[in-house]
PDB file of C-alpha atoms in Angstrom:
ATOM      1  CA  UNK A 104      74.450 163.535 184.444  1.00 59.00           C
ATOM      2  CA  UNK A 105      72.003 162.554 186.975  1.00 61.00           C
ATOM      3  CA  UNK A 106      71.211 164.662 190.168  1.00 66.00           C
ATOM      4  CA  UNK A 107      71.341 162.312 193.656  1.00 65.00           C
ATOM      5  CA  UNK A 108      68.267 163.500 196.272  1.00 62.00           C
ATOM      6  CA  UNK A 109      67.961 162.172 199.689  1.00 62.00           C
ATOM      7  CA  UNK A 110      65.908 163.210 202.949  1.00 61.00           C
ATOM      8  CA  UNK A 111      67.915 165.298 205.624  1.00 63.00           C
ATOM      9  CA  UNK A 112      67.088 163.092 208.555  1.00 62.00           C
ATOM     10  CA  UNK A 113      69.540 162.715 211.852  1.00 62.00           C
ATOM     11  CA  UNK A 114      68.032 162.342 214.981  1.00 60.00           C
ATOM     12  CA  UNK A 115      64.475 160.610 214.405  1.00 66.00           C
ATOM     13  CA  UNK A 116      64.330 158.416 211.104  1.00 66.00           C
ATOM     14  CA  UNK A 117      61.121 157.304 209.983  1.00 59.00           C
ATOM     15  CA  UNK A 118      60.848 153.185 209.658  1.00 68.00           C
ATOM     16  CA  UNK A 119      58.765 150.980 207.497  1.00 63.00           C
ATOM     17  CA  UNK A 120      57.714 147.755 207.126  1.00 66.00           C
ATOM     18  CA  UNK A 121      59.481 144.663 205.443  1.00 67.00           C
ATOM     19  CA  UNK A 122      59.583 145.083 201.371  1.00 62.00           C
ATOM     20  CA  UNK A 123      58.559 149.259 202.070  1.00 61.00           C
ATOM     21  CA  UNK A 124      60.202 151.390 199.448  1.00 61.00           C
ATOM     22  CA  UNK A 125      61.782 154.512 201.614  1.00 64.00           C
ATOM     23  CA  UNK A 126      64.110 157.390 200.162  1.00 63.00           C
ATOM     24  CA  UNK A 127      67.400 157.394 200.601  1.00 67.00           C
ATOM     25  CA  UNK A 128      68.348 159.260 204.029  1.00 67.00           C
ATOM     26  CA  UNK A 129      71.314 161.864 204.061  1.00 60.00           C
ATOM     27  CA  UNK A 130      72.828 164.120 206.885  1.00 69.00           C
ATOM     28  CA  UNK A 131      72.359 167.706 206.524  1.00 68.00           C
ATOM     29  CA  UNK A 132      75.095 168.271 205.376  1.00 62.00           C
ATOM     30  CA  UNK A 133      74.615 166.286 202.416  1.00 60.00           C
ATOM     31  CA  UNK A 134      76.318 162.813 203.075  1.00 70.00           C
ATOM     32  CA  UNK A 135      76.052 159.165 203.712  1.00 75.00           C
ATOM     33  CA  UNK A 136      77.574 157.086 207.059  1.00 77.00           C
ATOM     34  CA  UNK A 137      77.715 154.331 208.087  1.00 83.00           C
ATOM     35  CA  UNK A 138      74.858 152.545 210.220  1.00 87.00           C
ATOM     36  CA  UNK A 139      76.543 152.537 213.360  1.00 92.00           C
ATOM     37  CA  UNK A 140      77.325 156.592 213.078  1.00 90.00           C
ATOM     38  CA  UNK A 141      74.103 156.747 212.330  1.00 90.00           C
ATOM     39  CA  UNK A 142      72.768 155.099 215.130  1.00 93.00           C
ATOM     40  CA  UNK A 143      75.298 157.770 217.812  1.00 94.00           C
ATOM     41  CA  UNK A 144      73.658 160.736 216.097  1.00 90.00           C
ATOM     42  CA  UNK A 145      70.469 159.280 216.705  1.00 92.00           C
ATOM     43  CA  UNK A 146      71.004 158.707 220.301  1.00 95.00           C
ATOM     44  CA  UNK A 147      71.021 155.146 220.357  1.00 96.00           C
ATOM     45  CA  UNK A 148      74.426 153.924 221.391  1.00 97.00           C
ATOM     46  CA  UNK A 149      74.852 153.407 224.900  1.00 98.00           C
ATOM     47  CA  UNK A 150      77.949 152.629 227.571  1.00 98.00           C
ATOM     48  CA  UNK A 151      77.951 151.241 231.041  1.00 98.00           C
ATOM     49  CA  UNK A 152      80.973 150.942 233.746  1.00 97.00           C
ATOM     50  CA  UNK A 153      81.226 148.023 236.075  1.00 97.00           C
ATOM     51  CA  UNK A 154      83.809 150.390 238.784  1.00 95.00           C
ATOM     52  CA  UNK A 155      84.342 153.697 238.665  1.00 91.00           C
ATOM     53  CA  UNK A 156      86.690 156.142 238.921  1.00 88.00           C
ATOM     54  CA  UNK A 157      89.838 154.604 241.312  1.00 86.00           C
ATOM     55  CA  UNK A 158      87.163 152.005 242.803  1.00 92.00           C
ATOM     56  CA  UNK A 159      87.389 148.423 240.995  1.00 94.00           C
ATOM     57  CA  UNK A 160      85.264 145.630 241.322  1.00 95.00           C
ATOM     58  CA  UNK A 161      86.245 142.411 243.373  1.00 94.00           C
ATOM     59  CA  UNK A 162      85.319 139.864 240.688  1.00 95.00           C
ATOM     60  CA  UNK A 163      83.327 136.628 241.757  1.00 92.00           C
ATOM     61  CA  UNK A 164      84.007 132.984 242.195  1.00 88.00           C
ATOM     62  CA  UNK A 165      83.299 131.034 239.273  1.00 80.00           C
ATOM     63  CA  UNK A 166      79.915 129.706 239.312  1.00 77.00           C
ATOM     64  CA  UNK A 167      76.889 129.523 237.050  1.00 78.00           C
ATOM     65  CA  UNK A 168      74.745 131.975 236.201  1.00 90.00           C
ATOM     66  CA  UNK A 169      76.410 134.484 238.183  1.00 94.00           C
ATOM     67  CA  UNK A 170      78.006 136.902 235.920  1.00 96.00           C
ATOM     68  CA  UNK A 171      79.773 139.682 237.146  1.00 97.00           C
ATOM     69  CA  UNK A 172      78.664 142.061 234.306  1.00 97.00           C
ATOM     70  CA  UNK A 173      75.478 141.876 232.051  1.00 98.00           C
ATOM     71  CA  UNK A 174      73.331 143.820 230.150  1.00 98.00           C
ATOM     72  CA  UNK A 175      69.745 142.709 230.029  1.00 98.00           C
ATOM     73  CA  UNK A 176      67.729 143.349 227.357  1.00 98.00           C
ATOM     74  CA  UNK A 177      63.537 143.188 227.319  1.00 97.00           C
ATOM     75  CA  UNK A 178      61.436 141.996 224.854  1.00 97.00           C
ATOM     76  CA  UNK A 179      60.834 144.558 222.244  1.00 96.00           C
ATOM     77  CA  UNK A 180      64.477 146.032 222.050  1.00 97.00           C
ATOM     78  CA  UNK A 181      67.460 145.123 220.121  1.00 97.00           C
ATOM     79  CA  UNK A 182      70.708 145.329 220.579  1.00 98.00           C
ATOM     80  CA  UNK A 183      74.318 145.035 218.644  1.00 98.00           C
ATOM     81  CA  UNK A 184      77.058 144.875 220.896  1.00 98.00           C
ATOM     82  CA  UNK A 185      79.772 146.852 219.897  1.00 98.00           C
ATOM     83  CA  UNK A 186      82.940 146.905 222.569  1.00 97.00           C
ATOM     84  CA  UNK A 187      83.695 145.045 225.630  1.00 97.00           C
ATOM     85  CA  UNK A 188      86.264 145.896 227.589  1.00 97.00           C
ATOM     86  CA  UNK A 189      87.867 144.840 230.867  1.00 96.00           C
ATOM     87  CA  UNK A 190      90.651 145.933 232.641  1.00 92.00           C
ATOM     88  CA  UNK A 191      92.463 143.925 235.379  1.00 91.00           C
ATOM     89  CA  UNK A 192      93.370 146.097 237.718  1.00 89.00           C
ATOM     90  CA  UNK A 193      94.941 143.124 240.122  1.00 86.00           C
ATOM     91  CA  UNK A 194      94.966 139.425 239.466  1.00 85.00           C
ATOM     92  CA  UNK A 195      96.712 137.676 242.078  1.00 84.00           C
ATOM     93  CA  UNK A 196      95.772 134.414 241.737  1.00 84.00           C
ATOM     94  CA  UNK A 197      95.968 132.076 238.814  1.00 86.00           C
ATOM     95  CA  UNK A 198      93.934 131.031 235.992  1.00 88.00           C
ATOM     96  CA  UNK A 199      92.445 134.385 235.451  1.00 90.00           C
ATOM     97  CA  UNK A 200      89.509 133.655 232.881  1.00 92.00           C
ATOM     98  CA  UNK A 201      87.475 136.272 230.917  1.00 94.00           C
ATOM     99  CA  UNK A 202      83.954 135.036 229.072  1.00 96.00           C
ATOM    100  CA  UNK A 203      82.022 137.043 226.978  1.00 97.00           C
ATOM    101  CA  UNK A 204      78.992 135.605 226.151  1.00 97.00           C
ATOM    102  CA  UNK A 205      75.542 136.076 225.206  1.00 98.00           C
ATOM    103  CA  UNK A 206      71.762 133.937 225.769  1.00 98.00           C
ATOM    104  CA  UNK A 207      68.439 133.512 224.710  1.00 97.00           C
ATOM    105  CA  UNK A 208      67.055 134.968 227.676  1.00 97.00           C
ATOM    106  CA  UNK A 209      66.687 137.976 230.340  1.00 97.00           C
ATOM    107  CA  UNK A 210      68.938 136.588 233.710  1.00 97.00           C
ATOM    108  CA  UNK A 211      67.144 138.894 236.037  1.00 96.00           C
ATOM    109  CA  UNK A 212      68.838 140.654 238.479  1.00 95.00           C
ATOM    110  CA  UNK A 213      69.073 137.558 240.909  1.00 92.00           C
ATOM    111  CA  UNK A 214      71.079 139.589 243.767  1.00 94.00           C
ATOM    112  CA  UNK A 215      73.228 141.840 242.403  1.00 94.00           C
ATOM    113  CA  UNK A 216      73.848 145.423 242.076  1.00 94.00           C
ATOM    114  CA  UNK A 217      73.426 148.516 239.658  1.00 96.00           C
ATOM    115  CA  UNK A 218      75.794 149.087 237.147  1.00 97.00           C
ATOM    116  CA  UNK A 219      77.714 151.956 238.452  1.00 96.00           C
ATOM    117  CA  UNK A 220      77.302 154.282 235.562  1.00 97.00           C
ATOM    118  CA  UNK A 221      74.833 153.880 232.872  1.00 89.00           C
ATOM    119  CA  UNK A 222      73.257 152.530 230.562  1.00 97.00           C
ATOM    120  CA  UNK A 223      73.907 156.309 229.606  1.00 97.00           C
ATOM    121  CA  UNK A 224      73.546 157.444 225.391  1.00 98.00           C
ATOM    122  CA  UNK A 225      76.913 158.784 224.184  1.00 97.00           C
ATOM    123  CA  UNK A 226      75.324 161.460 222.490  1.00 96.00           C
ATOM    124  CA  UNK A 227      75.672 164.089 225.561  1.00 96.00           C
ATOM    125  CA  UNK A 228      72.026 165.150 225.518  1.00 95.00           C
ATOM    126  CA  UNK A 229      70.612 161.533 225.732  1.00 94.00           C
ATOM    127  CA  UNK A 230      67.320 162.326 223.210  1.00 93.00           C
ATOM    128  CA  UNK A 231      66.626 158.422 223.813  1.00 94.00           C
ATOM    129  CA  UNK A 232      66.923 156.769 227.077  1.00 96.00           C
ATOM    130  CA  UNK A 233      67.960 152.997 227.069  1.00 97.00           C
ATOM    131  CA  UNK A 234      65.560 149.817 228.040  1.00 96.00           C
ATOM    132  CA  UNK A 235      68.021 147.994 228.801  1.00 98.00           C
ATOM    133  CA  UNK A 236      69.289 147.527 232.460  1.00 98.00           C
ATOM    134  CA  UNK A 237      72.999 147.054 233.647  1.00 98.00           C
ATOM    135  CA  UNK A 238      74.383 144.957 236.421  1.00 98.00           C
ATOM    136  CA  UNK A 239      76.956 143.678 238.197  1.00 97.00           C
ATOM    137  CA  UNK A 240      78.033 141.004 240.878  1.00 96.00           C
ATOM    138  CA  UNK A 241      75.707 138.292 240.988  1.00 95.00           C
ATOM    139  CA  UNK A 242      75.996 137.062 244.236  1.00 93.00           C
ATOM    140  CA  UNK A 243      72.614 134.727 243.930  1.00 93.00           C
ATOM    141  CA  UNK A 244      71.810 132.838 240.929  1.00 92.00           C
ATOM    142  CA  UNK A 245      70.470 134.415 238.172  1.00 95.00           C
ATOM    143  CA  UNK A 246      68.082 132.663 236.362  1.00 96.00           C
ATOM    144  CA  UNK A 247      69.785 129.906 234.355  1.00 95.00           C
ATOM    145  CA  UNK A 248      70.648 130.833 230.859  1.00 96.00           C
ATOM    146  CA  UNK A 249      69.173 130.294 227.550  1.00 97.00           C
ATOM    147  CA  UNK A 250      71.405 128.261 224.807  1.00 97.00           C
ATOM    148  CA  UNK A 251      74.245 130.454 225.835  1.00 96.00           C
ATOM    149  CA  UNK A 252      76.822 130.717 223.639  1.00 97.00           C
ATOM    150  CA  UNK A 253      80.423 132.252 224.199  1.00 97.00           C
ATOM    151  CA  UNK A 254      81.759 135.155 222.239  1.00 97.00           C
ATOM    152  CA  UNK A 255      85.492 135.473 223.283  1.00 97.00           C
ATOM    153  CA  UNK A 256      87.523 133.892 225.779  1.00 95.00           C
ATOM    154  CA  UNK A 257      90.861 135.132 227.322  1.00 92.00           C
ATOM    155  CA  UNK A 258      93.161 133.835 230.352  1.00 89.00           C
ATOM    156  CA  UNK A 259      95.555 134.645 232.262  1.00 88.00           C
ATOM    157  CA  UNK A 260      97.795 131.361 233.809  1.00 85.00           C
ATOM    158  CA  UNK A 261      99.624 132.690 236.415  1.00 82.00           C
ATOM    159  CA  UNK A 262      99.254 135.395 239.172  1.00 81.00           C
ATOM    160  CA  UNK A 263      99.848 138.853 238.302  1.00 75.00           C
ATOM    161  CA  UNK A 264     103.863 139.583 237.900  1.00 62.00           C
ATOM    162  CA  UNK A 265     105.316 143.366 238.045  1.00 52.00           C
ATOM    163  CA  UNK A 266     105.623 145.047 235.640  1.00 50.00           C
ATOM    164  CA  UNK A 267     103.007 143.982 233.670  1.00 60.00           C
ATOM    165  CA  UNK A 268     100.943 147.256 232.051  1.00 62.00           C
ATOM    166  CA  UNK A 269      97.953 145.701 230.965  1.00 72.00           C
ATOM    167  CA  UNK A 270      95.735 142.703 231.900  1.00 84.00           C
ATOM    168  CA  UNK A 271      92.326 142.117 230.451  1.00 89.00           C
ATOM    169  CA  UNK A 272      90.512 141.949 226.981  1.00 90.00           C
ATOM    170  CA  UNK A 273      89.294 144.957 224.782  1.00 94.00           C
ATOM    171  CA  UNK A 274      86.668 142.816 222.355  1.00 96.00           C
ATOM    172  CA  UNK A 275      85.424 144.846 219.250  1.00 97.00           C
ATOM    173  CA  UNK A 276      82.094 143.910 217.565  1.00 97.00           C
ATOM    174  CA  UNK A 277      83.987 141.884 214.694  1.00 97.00           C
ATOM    175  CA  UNK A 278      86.176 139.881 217.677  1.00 97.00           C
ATOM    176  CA  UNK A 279      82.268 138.868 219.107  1.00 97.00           C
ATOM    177  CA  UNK A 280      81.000 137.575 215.621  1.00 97.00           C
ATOM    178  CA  UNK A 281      78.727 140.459 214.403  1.00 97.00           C
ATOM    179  CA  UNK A 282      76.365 139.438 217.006  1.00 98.00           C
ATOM    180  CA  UNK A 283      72.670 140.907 217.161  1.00 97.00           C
ATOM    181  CA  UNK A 284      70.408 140.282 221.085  1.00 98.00           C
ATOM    182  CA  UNK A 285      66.827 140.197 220.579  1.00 97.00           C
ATOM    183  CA  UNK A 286      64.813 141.069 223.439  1.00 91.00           C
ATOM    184  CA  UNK A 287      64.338 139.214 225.578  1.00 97.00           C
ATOM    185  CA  UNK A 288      67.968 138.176 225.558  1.00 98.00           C
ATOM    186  CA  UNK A 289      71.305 139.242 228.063  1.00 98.00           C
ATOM    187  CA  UNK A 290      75.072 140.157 227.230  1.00 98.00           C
ATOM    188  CA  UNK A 291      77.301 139.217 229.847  1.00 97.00           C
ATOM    189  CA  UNK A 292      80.942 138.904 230.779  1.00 97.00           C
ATOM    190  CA  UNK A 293      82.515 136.268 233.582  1.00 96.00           C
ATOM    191  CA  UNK A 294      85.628 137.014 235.249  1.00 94.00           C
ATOM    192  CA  UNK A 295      87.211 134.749 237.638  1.00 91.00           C
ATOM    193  CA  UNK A 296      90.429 132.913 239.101  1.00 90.00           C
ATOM    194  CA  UNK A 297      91.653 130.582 241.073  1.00 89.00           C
ATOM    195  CA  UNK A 298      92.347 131.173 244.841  1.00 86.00           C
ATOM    196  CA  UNK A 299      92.958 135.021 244.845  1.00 88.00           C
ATOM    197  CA  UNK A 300      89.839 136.859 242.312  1.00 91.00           C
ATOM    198  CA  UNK A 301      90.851 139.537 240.267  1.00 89.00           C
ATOM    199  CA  UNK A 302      89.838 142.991 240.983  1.00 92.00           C
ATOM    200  CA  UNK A 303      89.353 145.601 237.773  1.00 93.00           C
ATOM    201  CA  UNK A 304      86.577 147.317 235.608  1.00 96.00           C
ATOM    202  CA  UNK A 305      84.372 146.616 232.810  1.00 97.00           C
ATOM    203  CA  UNK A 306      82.935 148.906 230.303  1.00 98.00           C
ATOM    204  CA  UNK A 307      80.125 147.325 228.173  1.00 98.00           C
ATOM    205  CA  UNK A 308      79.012 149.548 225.028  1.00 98.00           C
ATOM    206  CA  UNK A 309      76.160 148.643 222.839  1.00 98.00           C
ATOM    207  CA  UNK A 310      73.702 150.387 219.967  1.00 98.00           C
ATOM    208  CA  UNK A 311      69.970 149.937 220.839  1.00 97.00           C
ATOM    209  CA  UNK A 312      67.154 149.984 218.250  1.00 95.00           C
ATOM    210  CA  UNK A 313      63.300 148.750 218.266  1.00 94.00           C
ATOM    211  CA  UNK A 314      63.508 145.163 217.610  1.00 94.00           C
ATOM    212  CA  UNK A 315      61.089 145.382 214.485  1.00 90.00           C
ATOM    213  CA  UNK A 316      64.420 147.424 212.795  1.00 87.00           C
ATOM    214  CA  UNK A 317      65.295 143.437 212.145  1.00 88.00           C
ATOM    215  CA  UNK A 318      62.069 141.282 212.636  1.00 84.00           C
TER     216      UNK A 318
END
C-alpha cells in the first residue's frame, strides 16, 4: 500500500503557471477541503453590508445604471460571488423588484456612498485586505454597463401586508450560475418599487483571488 504526501500550506499557497506540475497541498492537520474553505483560511473571502445595525437603506427609484448595491472589482482581481442577500425591511409600495446582476465593466462610484461595513475578510485577522470597493445608492449615473447580464430576479406584487416575516432574496452561488468577475468587472443588486421604495439591507459576500488563478 502506497503512502499519500502533500505540502502543509494554509494561509499563503504558492501558484504556478498554466500546465505547472505542483504537489498536492494539505492542511496541517493532514486533510483535503474544498476550494472555497480554502480560500476563508487563506483570507480571501470577503462580506459587505448595505445598512447596519437597526438603520436600513431607503432603496432608489428604478433607473439605469444606478444600483443601489455593487461591488466593483479592478483589473487584476477576481472574484466568485458566493451569497447575496437582501432583506426588506419595509415595502410599501408595489412591484417590489430585486436584480442581481453582473457586467463587463467597473461602474465607478458615480455619486454614491461607502458601503457601510466592509469589504472586510471573514477570517478575523484580515492577513489580505480586499481590492475591491463597495457601494451603495447611486444617486448619479454610474457609468453605463458592460453586456450586463442578470443573475436572479425576485418580486414582490403588492405592498407589504402584516404579518409577513420575511421579504427579500437570499441567492447562493449555485442560484447565480457559478459565476466568476474578472477585473475590471462589477456585481450589483437593484431594488426598487413602485410609488412607495422599499427600505431594508443587503449583505454582498464574495471570495477574491489574483486574476491569473484563472487566466
Amino acid at each position: 500500500m502506497a503512502d499519500m504526501y502533500g505540502l502543509a500550506i494554509v494561509k499563503t499557497p504558492s501558484r504556478v503557471a498554466e500546465g505547472s506540475n505542483i504537489r498536492q497541498r494539505l492542511t496541517r492537520d493532514g486533510i483535503t477541503i474544498p476550494y472555497l474553505e480554502n480560500l476563508a483560511m487563506q483570507g480571501r473571502i470577503f462580506s459587505a453590508n448595505m445598512g447596519t445595525v437597526t438603520t436600513p437603506l431607503t432603496f432608489l427609484v428604478t433607473a439605469g445604471n444606478r444600483p443601489d448595491a455593487w461591488i466593483r472589482v479592478p483589473d487584476g482581481t477576481a472574484i466568485l460571488p458566493i451569497k447575496c442577500t437582501v432583506v426588506l425591511e419595509s415595502a410599501a409600495g408595489t412591484v417590489t423588484e430585486i436584480d442581481v446582476r453582473i457586467c463587463q465593466n467597473d461602474i465607478g462610484n458615480g455619486t454614491s456612498s461607502a458601503a457601510d461595513v466592509g469589504p472586510l475578510s471573514l477570517r478575523t485577522d484580515s492577513p489580505v485586505t480586499s481590492g475591491c470597493t463597495a457601494r451603495q445608492l447611486a444617486t448619479v449615473d454610474t457609468t453605463a454597463e458592460t453586456s450586463p447580464v442578470s443573475l436572479y430576479r425576485r418580486t414582490y406584487a403588492r405592498a407589504d401586508e402584516a404579518g409577513i416575516d420575511f421579504r427579500g432574496i437570499e441567492v447562493t452561488r449555485e442560484q447565480m450560475g457559478y459565476p466568476i468577475l474578472m477585473g475590471a468587472a462589477t456585481w450589483e443588486v437593484f431594488i426598487a418599487a413602485t410609488a412607495t421604495q422599499a427600505t431594508g439591507y443587503v449583505i454582498m459576500t464574495w471570495a477574491e483571488v489574483p486574476e491569473t488563478d484563472f487566466s
